[in-house]
Coordinates of C-alpha atoms in Angstrom, one line a residue:
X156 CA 230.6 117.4 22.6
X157 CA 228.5 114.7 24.5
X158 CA 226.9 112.1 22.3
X159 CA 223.3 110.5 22.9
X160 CA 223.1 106.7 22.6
X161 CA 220.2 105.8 21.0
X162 CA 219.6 102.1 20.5
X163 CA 223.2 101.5 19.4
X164 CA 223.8 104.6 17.5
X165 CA 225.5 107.5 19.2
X166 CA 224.4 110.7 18.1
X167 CA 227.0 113.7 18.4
X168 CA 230.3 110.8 17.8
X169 CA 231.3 111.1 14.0
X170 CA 229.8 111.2 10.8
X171 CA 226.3 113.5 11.3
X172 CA 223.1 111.2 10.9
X173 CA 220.6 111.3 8.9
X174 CA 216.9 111.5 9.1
X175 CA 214.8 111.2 6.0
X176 CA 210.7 112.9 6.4
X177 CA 207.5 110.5 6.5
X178 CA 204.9 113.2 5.0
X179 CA 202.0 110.8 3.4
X180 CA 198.6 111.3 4.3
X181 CA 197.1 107.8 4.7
X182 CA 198.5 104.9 6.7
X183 CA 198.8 102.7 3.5
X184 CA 201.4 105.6 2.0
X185 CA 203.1 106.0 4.8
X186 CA 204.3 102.0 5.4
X187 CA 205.1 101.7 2.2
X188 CA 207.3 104.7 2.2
X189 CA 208.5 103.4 5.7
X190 CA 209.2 100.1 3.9
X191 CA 211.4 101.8 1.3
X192 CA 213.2 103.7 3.4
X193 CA 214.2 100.9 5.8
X194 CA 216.7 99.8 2.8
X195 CA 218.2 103.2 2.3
X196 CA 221.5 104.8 3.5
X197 CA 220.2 106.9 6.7
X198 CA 219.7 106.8 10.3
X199 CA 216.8 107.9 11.2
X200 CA 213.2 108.2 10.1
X201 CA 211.0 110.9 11.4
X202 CA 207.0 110.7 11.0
X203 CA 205.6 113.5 10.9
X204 CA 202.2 112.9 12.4
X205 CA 200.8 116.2 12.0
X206 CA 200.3 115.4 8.1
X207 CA 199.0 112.4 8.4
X208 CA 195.0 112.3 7.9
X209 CA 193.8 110.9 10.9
X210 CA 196.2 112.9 13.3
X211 CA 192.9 113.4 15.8
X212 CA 192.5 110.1 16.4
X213 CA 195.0 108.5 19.2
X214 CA 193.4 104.7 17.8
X215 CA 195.1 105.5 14.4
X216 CA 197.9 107.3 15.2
X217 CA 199.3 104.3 17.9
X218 CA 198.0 101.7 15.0
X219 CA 200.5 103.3 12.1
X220 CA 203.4 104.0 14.8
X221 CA 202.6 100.0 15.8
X222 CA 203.6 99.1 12.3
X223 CA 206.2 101.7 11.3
X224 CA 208.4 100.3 14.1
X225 CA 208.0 96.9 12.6
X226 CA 208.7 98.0 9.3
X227 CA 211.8 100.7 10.2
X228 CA 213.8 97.5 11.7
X229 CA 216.8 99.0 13.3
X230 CA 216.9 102.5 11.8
X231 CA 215.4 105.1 14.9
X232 CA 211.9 106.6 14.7
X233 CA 211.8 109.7 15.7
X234 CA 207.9 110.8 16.2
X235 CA 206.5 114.2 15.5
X236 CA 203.2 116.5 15.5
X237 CA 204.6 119.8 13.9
X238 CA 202.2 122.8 15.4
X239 CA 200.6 125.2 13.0
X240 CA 202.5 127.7 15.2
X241 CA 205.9 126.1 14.2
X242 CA 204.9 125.4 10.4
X243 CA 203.1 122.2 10.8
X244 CA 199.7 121.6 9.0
X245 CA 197.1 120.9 12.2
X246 CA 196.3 123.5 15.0
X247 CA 196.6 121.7 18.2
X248 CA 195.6 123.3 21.7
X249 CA 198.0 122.6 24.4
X250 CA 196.3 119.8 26.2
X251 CA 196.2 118.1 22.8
X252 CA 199.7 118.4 22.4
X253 CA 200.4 117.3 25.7
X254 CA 197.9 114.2 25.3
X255 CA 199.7 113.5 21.7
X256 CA 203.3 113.2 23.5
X257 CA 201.9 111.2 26.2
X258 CA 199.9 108.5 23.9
X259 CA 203.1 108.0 22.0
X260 CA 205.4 107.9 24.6
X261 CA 203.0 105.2 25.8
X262 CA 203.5 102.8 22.8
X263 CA 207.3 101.9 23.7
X264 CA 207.5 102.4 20.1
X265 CA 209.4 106.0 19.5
X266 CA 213.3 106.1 20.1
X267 CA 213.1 110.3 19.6
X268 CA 209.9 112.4 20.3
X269 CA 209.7 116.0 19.2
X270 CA 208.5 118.7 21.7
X271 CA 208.6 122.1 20.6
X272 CA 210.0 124.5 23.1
X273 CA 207.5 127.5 22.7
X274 CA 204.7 124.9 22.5
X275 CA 205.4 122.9 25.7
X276 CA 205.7 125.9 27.8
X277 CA 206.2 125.3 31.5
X278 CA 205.2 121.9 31.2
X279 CA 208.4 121.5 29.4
X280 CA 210.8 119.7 32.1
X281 CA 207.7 117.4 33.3
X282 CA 207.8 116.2 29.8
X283 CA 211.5 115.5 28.8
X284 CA 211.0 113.6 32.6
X285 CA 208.1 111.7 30.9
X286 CA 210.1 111.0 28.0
X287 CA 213.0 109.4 29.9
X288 CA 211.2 107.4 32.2
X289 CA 210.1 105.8 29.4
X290 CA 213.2 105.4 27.9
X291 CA 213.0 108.2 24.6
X292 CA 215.3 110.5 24.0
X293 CA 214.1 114.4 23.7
X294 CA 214.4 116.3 20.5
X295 CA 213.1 119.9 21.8
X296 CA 212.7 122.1 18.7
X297 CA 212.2 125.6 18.1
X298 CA 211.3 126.8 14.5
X299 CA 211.2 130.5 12.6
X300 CA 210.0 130.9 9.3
X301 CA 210.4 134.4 9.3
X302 CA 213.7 135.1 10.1
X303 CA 217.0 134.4 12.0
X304 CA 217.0 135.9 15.2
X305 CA 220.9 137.2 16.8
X306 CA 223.3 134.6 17.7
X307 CA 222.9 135.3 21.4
X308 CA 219.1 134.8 21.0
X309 CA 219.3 131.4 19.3
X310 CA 222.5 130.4 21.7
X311 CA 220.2 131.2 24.9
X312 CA 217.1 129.5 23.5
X313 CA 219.6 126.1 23.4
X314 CA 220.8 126.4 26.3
X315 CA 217.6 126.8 28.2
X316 CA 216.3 123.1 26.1
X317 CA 219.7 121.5 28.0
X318 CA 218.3 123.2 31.2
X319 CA 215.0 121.7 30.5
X320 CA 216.5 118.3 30.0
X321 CA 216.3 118.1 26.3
X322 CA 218.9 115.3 24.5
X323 CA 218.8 117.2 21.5
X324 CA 218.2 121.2 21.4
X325 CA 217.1 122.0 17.8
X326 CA 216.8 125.1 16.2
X327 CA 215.8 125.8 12.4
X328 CA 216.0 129.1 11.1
X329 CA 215.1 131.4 8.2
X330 CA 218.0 133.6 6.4
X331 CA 217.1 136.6 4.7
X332 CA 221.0 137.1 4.0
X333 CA 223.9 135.4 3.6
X334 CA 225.1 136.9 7.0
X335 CA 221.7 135.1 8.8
X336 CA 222.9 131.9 7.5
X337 CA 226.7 132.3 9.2
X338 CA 225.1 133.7 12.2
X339 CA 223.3 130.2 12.4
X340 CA 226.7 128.2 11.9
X341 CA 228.2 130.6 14.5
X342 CA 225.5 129.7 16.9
X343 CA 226.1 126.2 15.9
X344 CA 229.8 126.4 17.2
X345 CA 229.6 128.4 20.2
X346 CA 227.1 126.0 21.3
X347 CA 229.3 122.9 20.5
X348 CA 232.4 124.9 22.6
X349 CA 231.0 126.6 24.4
X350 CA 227.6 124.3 25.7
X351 CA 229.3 120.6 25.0
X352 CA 226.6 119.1 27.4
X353 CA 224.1 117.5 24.6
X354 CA 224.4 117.5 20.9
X355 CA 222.8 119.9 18.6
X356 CA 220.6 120.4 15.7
X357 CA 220.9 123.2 13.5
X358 CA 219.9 124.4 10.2
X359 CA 219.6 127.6 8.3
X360 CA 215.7 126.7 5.8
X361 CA 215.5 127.7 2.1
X362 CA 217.9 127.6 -0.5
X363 CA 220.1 130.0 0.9
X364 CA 220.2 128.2 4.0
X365 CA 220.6 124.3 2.3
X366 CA 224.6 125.1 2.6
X367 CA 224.1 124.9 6.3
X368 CA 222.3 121.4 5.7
X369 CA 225.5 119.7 4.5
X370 CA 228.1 121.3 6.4
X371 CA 226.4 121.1 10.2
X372 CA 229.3 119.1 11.1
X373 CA 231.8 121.4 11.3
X374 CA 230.6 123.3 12.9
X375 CA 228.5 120.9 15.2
X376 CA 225.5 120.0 14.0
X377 CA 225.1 116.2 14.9
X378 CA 221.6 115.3 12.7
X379 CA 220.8 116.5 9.4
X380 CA 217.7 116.5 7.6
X381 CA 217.7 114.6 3.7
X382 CA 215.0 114.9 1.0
X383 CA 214.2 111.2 0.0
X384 CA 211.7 112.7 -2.5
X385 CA 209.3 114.6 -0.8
X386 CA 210.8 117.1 1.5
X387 CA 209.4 118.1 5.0
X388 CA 210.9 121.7 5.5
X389 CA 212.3 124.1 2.8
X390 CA 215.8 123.7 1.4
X391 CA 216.0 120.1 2.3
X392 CA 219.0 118.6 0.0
X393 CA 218.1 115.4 -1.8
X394 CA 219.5 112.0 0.3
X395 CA 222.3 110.8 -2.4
X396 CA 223.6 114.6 -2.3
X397 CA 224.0 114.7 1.6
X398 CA 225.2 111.6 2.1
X399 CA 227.8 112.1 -0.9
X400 CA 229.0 115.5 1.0
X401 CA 228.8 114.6 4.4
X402 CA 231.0 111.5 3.1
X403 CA 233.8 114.1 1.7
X404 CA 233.7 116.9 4.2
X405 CA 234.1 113.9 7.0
X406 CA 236.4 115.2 9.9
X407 CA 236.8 111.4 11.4

């Protein structure tokens, strides 16, 4: 599997990283979050911007993401505005989302911006372009709260991210069984053996799914999602646990 360097960590090469959720509301909660997490054991913080109060207003938004990359020091930032569409908290139209990803990516301030696959459309490949012209790596996402669609589904939808130019395909899923929730794992490894050109992120949401959370890497999941307190998506596992299992299940 290819790895993406990121500022001196290599994402896909060993132990899975770790990204703890920025979910506060005002600017004041979010740095001092971003202050305590700068001291913890994980790799990467994500904000999500789509929670934060004054999301509408680019002023703000490049103000907080100013001072969350002072505060984060050396962990990565990876920067994201969740959809309504895709379970986030603000509906956007696509111009907005397209102005959103463009204001950030001008603040040389992101080492990872989020673009959701449905969301960016056609525009998708101009973007990931945008994104590495100005030196941040692509996480393109696609989320279902509903269900888990068939391996081939979920495999194809990856593949097309690669095509796009994505660094990082990323697919989260809902399990209504405990066959959805191997189906994920299986899509996981054919796309590691299969697709070795970029990394992968996987996970299976919900309780039944958190399994899928702490086991990603063998199977090939190369980022993992903790809960630091406050989670961002269901089923997230709390930080001490994951790092504690991805620790013993280590395959390097």
């Amino acid at each position: 599997m290819s790895c993406v360097p990121v500022r001196g960590c290599r994402i896909g090469e060993g132990r899975p990283k770790v990204i703890l959720p920025i979910v506060e509301r005002t600017e004041a909660a979010i740095l001092e979050k971003a202050a305590a997490f700068s001291t913890l054991c994980a790799d990467c913080v994500e904000w999500r911007v789509d929670l934060f109060e004054a999301a509408a207003d680019p002023g703000a938004v490049v103000r907080c993401l100013a001072k969350l990359r002072v505060l984060l020091r050396e962990k990565l930032l990876l920067v994201t505005l969740r959809t309504k569409e895709e379970g986030g908290s603000i509906p956007v139209s696509h111009e907005g989302y397209l102005r959103f990803l463009r204001t950030v990516l001008d603040t040389d301030c992101a080492d990872l911006i989020d673009i959701e696959f449905f969301t960016a459309g056609t525009d998708l490949p101009a973007l990931v372009q945008d994104a590495h012209t100005a030196g941040v790596k692509v996480v393109c996402s696609s989320h279902d709260f509903h269900k888990t669609p068939p391996k081939a589904e979920m495999v194809s939808r990856m593949v097309a991210m690669q095509q796009a130019g994505a660094d990082l395909p990323k697919l989260a899923v809902m399990p209504q069984s405990r066959t959805d929730v191997l189906e994920l794992l299986t899509a996981t490894a054919e796309m590691t053996d299969h697709h070795p050109e970029t990394p992968v992120i996987t996970m299976s949401m919900g309780a039944l799914g958190a399994v899928s959370r702490l086991c990603g890497e063998a199977f090939g999941s190369a980022m993992t999602f903790a809960n630091p307190g406050t989670a961002s998506a269901p089923g997230q596992v709390g930080l001490d646990v994951v790092n504690a299992v991805l620790d013993s299940l280590r395959l390097s």
